[in-house]
Amino acid sequence: MADELALQEVGIDDEFFEIGGNSLSGMDLLARIRSVLHVDLPATEFSRTPRWPDWRS
């Protein structure tokens, strides 16, 4: 996520949109998650739960 937002580091509790994420960078991040982790996270789910720990629920 740090790459998509041009940040040096991102913490596990950082909220994607609060640290500078937007819908376009979110789509880039979801594509990277799909290709690297082979996980298909729907964009609607990502926008509802933009913190990594919340995805586990």
Coordinates of C-alpha atoms in Angstrom, one line a residue:
M1 CA 0.0 0.0 0.0
A2 CA 2.9 2.4 0.7
D3 CA 3.9 2.1 -3.0
E4 CA 0.5 3.1 -4.2
L5 CA 0.4 6.1 -1.9
A6 CA 4.0 7.1 -2.4
L7 CA 4.6 6.8 1.4
Q8 CA 7.7 5.3 3.0
E9 CA 5.6 3.1 5.3
V10 CA 2.1 2.3 6.2
G11 CA 0.9 0.9 9.6
I12 CA -1.5 -2.0 9.9
D13 CA -4.0 0.3 11.6
D14 CA -3.8 3.1 9.0
E15 CA -7.0 3.9 7.2
F16 CA -6.4 3.9 3.4
F17 CA -8.5 7.0 2.6
E18 CA -7.3 9.0 5.6
I19 CA -3.6 8.6 4.6
G20 CA -4.2 9.8 1.0
G21 CA -5.8 7.0 -0.8
N22 CA -8.5 7.6 -3.4
S23 CA -10.6 5.4 -5.6
L24 CA -8.0 5.2 -8.4
S25 CA -5.2 4.2 -6.0
G26 CA -7.6 1.8 -4.4
M27 CA -8.2 0.1 -7.7
D28 CA -4.4 -0.1 -8.2
L29 CA -4.0 -1.6 -4.8
L30 CA -6.8 -4.2 -5.4
A31 CA -5.1 -5.3 -8.6
R32 CA -1.8 -5.7 -6.8
I33 CA -3.5 -7.7 -4.1
R34 CA -5.0 -10.0 -6.7
S35 CA -1.8 -10.5 -8.6
V36 CA 0.5 -11.0 -5.6
L37 CA -1.8 -12.7 -3.0
H38 CA -4.3 -14.3 -5.4
V39 CA -7.1 -12.8 -3.3
D40 CA -10.1 -11.2 -5.0
L41 CA -11.3 -8.4 -2.7
P42 CA -14.3 -6.6 -4.1
A43 CA -14.0 -2.9 -4.4
T44 CA -17.2 -2.4 -2.4
E45 CA -15.8 -4.4 0.5
F46 CA -12.5 -2.5 0.3
S47 CA -14.3 0.9 0.5
R48 CA -16.5 -0.3 3.4
T49 CA -13.4 -1.6 5.4
P50 CA -10.4 0.4 4.3
R51 CA -8.2 -0.9 7.2
W52 CA -6.2 -4.1 6.8
P53 CA -7.3 -5.7 10.2
D54 CA -11.0 -5.2 9.2
W55 CA -10.6 -7.4 6.1
R56 CA -10.2 -10.5 8.3
S57 CA -13.8 -10.2 9.6

